[in-house]
Coordinates of C-alpha atoms in Angstrom, one line a residue:
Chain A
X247 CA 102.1 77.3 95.2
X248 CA 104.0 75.9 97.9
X249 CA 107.4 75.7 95.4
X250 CA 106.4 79.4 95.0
X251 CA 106.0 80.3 99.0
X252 CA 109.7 78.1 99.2
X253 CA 111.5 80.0 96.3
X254 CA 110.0 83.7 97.2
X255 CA 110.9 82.9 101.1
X256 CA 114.7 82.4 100.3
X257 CA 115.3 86.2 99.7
X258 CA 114.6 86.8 103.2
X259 CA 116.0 83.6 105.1
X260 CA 117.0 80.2 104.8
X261 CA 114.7 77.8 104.0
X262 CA 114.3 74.1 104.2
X263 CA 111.5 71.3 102.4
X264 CA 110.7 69.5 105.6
X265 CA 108.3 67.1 103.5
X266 CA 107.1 66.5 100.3
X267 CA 105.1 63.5 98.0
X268 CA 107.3 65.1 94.5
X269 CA 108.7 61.3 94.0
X270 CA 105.1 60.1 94.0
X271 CA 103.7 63.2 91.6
X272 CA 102.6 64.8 94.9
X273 CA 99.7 62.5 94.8
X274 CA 99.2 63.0 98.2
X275 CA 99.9 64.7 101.2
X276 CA 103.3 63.4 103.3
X277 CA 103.0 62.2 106.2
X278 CA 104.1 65.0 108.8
X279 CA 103.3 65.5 112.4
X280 CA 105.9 67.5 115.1
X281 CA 109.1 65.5 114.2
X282 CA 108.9 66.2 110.9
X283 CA 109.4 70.4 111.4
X284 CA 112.3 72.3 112.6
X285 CA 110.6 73.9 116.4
X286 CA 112.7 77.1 115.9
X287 CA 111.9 77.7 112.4
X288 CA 109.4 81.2 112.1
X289 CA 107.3 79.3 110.6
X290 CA 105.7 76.3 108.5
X291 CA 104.1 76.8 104.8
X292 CA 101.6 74.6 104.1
X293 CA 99.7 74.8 100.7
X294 CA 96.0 73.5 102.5
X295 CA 94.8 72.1 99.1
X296 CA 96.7 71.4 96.1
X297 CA 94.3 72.3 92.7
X298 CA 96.7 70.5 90.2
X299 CA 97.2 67.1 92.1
X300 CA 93.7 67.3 93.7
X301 CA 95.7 66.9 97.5
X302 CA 94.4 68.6 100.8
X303 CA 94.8 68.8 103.7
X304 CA 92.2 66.6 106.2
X305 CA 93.2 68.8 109.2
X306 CA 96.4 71.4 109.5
X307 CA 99.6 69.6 111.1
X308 CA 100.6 69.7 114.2
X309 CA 104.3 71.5 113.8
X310 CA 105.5 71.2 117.7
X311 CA 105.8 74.6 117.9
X312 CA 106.1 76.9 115.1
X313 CA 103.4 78.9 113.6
X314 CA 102.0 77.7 110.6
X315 CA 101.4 80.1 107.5
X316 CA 98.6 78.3 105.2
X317 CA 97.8 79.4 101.6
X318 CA 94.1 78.7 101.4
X319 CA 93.8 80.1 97.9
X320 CA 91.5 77.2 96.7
X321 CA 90.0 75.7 100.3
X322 CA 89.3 78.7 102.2
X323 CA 85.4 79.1 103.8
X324 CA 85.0 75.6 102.2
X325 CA 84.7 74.1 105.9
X326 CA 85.2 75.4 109.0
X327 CA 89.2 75.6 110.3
X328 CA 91.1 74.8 113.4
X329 CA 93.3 78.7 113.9
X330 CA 95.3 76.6 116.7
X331 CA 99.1 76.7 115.7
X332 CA 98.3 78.9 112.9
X333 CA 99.9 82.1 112.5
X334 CA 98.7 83.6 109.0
X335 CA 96.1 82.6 106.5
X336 CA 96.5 84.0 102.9
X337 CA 94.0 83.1 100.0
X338 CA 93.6 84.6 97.0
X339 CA 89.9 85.7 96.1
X340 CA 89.7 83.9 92.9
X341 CA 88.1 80.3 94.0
X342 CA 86.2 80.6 96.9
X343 CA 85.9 84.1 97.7
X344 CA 85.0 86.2 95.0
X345 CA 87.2 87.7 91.6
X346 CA 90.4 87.4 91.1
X347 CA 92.6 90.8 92.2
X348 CA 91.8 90.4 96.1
X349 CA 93.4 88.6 98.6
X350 CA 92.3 87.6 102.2
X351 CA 94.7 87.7 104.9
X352 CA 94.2 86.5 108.5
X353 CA 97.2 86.9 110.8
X354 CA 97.3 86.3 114.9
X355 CA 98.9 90.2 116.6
X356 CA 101.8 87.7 118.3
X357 CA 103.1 86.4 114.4
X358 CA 102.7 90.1 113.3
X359 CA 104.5 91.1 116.2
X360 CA 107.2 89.0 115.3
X361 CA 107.7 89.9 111.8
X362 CA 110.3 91.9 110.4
X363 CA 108.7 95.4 109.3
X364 CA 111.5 97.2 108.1
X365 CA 111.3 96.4 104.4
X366 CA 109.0 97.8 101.6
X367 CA 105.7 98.8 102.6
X368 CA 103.4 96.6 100.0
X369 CA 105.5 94.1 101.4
X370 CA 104.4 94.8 105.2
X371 CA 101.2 93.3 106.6
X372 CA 101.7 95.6 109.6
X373 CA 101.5 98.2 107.1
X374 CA 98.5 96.9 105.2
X375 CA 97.0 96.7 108.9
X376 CA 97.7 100.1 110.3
X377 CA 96.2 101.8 107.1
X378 CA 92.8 99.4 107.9
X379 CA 93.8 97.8 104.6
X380 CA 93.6 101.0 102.6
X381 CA 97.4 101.3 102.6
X382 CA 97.0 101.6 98.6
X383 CA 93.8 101.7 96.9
X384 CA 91.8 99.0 97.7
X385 CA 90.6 96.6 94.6
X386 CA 86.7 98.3 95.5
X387 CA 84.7 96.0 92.8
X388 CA 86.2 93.1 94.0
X389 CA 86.1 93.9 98.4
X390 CA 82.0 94.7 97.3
X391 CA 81.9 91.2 95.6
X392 CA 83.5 89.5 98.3
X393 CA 80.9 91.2 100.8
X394 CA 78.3 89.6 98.7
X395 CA 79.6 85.9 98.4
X396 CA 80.5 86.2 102.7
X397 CA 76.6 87.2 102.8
X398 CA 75.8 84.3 101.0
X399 CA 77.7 81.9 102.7
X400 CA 76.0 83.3 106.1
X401 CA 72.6 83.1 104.4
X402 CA 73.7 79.1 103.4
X403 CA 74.5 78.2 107.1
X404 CA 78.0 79.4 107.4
X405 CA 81.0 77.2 107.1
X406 CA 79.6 73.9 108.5
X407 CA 76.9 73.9 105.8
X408 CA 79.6 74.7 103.2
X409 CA 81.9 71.7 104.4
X410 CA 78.3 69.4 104.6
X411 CA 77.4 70.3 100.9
X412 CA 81.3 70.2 99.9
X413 CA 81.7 66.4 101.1
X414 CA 78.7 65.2 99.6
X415 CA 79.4 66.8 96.5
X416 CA 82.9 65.3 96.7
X417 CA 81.5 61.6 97.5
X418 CA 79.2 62.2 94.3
X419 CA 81.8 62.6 92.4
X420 CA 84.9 60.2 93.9
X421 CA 82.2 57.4 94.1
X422 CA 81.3 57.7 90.7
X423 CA 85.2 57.0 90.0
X424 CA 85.6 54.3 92.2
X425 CA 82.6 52.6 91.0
X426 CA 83.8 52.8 88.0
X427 CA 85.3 49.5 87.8
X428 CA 88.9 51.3 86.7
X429 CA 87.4 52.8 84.1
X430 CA 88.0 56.2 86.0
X431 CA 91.2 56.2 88.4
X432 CA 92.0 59.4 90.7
X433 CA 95.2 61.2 90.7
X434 CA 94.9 61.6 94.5
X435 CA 95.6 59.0 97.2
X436 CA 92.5 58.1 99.1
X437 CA 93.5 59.8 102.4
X438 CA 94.5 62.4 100.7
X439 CA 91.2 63.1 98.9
X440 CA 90.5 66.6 98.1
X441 CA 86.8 68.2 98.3
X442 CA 87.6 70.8 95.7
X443 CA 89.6 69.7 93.0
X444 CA 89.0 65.8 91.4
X445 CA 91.5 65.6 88.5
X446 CA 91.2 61.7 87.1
X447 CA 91.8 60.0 84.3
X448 CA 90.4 57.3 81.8
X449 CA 91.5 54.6 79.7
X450 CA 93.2 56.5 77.3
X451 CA 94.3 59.7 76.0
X452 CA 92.0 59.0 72.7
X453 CA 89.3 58.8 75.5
X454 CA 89.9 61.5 76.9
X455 CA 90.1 63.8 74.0
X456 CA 86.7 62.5 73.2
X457 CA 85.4 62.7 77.0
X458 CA 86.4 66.3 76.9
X459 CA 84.4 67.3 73.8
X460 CA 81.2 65.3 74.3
X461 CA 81.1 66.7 78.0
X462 CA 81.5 70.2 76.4
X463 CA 79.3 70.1 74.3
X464 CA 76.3 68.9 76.9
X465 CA 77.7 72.2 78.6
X466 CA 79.6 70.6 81.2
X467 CA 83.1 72.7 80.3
X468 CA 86.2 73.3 81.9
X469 CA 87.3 69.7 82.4
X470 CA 90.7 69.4 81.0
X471 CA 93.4 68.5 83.9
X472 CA 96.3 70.6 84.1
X473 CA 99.0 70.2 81.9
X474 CA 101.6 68.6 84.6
X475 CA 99.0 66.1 85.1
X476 CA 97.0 65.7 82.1
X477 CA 93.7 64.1 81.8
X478 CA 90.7 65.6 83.4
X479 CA 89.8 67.6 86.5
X480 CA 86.7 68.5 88.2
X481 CA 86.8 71.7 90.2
X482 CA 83.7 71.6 92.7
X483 CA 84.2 74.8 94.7
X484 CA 81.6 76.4 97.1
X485 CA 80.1 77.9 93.9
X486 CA 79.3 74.3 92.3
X487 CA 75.8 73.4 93.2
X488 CA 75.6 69.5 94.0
X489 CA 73.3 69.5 90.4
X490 CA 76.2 70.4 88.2
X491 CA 78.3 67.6 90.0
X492 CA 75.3 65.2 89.5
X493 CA 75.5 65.9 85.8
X494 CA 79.0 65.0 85.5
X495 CA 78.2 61.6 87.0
X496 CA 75.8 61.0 85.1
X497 CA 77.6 62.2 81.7
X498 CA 80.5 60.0 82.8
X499 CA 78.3 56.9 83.7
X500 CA 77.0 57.1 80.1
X501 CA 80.1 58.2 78.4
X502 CA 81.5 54.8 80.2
X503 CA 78.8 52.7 79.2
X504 CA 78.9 53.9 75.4
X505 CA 82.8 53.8 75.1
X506 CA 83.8 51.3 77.9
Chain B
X154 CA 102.8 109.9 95.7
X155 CA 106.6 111.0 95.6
X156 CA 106.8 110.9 99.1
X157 CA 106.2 107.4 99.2
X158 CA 108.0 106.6 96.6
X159 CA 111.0 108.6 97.8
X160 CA 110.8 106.6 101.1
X161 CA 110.2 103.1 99.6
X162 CA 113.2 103.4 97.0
X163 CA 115.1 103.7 100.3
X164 CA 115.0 100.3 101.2
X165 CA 116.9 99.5 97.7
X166 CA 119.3 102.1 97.3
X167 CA 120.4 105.9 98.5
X168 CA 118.3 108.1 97.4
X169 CA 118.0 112.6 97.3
X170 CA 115.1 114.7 96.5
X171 CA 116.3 117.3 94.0
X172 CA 113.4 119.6 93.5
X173 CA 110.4 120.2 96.2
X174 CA 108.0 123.0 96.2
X175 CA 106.9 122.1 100.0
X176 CA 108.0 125.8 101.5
X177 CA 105.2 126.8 99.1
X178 CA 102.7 124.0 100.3
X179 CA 103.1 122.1 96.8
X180 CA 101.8 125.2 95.0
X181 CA 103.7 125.0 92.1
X182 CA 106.0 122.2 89.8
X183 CA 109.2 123.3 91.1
X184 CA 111.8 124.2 88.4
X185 CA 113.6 121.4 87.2
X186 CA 116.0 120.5 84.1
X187 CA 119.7 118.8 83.4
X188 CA 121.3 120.5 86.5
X189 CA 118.7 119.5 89.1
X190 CA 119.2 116.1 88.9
X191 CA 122.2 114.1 89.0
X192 CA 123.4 112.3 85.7
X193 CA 124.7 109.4 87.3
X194 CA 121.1 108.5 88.9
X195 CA 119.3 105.5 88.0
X196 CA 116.4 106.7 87.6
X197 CA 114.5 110.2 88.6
X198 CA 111.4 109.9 89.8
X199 CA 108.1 112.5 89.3
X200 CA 104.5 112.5 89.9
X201 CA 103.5 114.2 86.9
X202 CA 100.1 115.3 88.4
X203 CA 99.5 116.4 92.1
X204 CA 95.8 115.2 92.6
X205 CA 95.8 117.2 96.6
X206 CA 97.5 120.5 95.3
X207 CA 96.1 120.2 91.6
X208 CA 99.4 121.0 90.0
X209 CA 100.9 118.9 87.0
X210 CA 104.0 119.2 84.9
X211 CA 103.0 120.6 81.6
X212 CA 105.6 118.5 80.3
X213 CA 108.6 116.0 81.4
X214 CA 111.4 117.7 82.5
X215 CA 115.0 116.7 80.8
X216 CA 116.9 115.2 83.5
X217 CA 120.7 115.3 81.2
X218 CA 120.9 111.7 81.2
X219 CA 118.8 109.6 84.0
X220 CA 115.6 108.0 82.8
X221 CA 112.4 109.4 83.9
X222 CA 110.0 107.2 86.4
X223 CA 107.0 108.8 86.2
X224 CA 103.7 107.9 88.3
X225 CA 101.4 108.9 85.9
X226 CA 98.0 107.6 88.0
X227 CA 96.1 110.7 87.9
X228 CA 96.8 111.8 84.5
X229 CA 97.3 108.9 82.2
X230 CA 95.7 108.5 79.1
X231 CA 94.4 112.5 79.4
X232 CA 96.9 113.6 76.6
X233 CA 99.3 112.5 74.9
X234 CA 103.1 112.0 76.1
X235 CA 106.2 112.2 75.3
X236 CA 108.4 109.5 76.1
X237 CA 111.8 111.1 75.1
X238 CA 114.0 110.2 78.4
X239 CA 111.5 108.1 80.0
X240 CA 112.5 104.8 81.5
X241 CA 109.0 103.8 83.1
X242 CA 105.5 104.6 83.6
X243 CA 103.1 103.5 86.0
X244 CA 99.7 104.4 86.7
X245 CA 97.3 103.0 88.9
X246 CA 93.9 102.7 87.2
X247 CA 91.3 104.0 89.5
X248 CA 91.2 107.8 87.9
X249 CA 91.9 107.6 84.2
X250 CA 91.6 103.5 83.4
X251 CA 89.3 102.0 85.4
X252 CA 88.1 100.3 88.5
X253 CA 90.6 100.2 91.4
X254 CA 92.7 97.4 91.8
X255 CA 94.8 97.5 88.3
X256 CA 98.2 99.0 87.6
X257 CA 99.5 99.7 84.1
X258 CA 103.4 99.6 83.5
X259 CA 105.4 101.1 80.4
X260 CA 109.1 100.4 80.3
X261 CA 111.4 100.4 78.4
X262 CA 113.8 97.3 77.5
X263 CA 117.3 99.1 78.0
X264 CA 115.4 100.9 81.7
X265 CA 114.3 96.7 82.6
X266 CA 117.9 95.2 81.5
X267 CA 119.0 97.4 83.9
X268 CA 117.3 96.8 86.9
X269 CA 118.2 94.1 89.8
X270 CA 116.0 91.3 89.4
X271 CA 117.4 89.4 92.3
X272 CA 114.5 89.9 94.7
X273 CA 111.1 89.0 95.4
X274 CA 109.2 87.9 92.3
X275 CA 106.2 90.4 93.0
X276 CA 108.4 93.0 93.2
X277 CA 110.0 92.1 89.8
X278 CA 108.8 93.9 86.4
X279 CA 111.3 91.5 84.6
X280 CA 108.9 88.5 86.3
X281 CA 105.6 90.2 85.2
X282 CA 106.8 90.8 81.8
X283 CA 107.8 87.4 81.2
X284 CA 104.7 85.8 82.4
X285 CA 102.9 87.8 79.8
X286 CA 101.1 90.0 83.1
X287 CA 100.1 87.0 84.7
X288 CA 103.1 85.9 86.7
X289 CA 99.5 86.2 89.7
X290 CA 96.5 85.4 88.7
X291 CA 95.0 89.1 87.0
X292 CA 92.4 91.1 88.2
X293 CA 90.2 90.3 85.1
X294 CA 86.9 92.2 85.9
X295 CA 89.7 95.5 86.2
X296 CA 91.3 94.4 83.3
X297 CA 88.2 93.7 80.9
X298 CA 86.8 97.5 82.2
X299 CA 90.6 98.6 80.9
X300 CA 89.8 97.5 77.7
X301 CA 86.2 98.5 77.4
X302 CA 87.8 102.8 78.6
X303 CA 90.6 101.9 76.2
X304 CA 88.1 101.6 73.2
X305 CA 86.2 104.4 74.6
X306 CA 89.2 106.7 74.3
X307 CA 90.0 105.9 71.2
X308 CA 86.3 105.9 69.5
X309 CA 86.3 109.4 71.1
X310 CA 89.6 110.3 68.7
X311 CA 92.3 109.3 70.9
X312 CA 94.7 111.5 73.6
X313 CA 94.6 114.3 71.2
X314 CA 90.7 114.7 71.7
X315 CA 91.2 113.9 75.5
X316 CA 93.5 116.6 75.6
X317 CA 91.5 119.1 74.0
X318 CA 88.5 118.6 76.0
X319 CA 90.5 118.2 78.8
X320 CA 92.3 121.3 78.2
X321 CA 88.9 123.3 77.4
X322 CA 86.9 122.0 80.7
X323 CA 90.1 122.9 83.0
X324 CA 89.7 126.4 81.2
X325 CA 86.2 126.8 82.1
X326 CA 86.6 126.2 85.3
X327 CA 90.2 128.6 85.7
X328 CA 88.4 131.2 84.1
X329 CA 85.3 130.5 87.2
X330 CA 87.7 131.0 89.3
X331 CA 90.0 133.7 88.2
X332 CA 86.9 136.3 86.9
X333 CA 85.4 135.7 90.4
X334 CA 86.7 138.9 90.9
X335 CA 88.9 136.8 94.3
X336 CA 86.1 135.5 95.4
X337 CA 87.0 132.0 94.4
X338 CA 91.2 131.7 94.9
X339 CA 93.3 128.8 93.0
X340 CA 95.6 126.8 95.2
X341 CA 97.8 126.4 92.4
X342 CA 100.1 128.7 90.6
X343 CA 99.0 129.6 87.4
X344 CA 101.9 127.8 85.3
X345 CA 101.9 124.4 86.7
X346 CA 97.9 124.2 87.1
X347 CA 96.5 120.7 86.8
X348 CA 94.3 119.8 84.1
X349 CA 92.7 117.4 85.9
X350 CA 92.0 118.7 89.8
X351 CA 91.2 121.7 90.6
X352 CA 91.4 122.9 94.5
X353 CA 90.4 126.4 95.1
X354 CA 88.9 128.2 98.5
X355 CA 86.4 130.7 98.9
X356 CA 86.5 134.0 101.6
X357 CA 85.3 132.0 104.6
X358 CA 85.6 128.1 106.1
X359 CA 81.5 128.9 106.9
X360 CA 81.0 129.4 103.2
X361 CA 82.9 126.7 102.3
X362 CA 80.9 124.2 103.9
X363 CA 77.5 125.9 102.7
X364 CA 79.1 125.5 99.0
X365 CA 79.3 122.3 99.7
X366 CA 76.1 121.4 101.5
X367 CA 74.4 123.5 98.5
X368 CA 75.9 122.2 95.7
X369 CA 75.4 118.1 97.0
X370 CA 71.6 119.0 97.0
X371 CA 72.2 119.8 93.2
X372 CA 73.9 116.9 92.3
X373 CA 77.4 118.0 92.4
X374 CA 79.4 116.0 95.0
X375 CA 82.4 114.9 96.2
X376 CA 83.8 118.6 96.1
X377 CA 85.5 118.6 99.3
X378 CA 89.2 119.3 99.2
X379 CA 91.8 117.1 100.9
X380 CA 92.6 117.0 104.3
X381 CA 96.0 118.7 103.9
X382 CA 94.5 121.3 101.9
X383 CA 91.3 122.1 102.9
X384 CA 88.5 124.0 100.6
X385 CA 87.3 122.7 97.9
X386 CA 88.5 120.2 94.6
X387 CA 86.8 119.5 91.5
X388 CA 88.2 116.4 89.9
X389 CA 87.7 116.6 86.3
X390 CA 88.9 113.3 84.9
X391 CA 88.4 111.5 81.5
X392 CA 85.5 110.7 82.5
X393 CA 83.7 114.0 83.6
X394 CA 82.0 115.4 80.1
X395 CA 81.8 119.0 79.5
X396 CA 78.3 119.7 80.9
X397 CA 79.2 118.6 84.5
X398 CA 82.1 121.0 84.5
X399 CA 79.7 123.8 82.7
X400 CA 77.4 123.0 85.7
X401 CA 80.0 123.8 88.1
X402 CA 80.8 126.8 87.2
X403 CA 76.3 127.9 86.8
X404 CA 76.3 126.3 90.3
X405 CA 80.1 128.8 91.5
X406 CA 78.1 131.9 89.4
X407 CA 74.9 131.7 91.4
X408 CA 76.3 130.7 94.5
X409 CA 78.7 133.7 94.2
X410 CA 75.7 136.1 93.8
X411 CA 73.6 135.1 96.4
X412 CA 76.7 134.6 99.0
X413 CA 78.9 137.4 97.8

């Protein structure tokens, strides 16, 4: 979404890439620290994890300065976060929060302070905050399921549990492909690793096609990688118990064994 | 609603209210064809039903040339329509459609060609319509309750049965009111009286409240009237059968006798 955050942005100011991994097929995040950012810009977009190319985020970047907006659509209450430098936190509902229709916003009083208000209203956080998020009918199904999965993650152990079960899922999984002898190769760059999205691939496209079907029908669905990237692509989010990700590594250690 | 919209078109263009009943306190659709409005508009806007005041357009005015944008949230799908001189409809779902959090959209092609699409994409119908509704990702549990009332109304035989029982259950409750002898007074005139929300008062703010305390212990809630208006509202929706209405007006008859 960060393409989308750049393009959208440009109605209301100039707007500048300061880095991006496109010429490597954004297989992993580019190296950026406080030379890399612009200290009088508003702010810095960061997309936190990338569900396509299977990139996040291992901590937020330091920008030197100014405050960083974060779409945490696909990583947010997956681990616990560092708000210094961090202005606004957006995520839609639909991975780790609840259904889609609902979005979560965090945003420190000085960024909101600094915002421009005079445009439309929906458009207006300061809006959307004075009305106590009621400024237009609130998506009520959605805010009730959302209370529910917040419960849940409370009753879990909270955010550090999450992260705890998150990486040992993810290690599952990435060790699997690694230990794979080639067989399976990740999109992602190592340090780049994210704990919610594994897209990988195998031999073959043949391979695939058949890895896909055979996984489906032992019920383990929803594996095809997006079409930019092709392949496969395992999406573990908070919601994944560790025993689903188990059964993919097992289904893929036999799948290898029968077809390597 | 027209307020807001009113003040939200004017961040895109100049805009001038050309009918109000508001020296009347919104009792009434004030009158309105060709020469209210000016032909050189691009659009004019109307609520077509006043959920606060409980007054609704019997039918679309004829502007003499600018299309109609009618917010049609409280009284979609409760009769038919006629769409002679409309450019667009919306409708927010949460009284006729379904759960909050869904908006439905009618426009016409000519109405979209028209528009400036050169702004943010949210805020583009052009944008939504090409992504087949799913330029964001849908609020699918609103939109599979859509279709689930959508095949309601039409196993129930369409707008033109929702428009006869919604005709006959406002009728009950008019004639509760007006054979009350004044007991029970209408907010509304009689010739632009909603079909769909009915706020009326009775002699004394005491007895309001005891209405109201009375009738909750029988089942029959959420009768309080707005803020702005006071008294009381029945909202009789889609959704309210007959017999709830019916029990209304026992519950108005009794009350009446023993409070009278």
């Amino acid at each position: 979404m960060g393409a989308k955050a750049y393009k959208e942005a440009g109605f209301f100011g100039e707007v500048r890439v300061a880095a991006t991994s496109e010429e490597t097929n954004f297989d992993r995040i580019p190296p950026c620290g406080p030379e890399t950012f612009d200290p009088k810009s508003k702010y810095v977009h960061i997309t936190s994890n990338n569900t396509i190319f299977g990139t996040q985020f291992p901590s937020f970047p330091k920008t030197g300065g100014a405050p960083l907006v974060v779409d945490m659509s696909s990583d947010i209450m997956s681990r616990p976060v560092d708000f210094d430098g961090v202005g606004l936190i957006y995520a839609g509902a639909q991975k780790n929060l609840g259904p889609a229709g609902l979005t979560l916003v965090l945003v420190r009083q000085s960024f909101l302070d600094a915002m421009n208000h005079k445009q439309a209203a929906i458009l207006s956080y300061k809006k959307h905050l004075d009305a106590d998020s009621r400024y237009n009918t609130p998506p009520t199904f959605g805010v009730y399921m959302l209370r529910n999965v917040l419960a849940w993650i409370k009753e879990e152990g909270g955010l550090t549990a999450m992260a705890e079960r998150n990486e040992s899922k993810a290690k599952l999984l990435y060790d699997a492909i690694d230990n794979s002898g080639g067989y399976y190769t990740g999109h992602a760059q190592k340090e780049s690793r994210s704990l919610m999205n594994v897209p990988f691939r195998l031999p073959s496209e043949e391979l695939e096609k058949k890895f896909l079907a055979e996984a489906a029908a032992k019920g383990l669905k929803q594996l095809a990688g997006h079409r930019s990237v092709g392949g496969l692509r395992a999406s573990i989010y908070n919601a994944m118990p560790r025993e689903g990700v188990q059964a993919l590594c097992d289904f893929m250690a036999a799948f290898k064994k029968a077809n390597g």
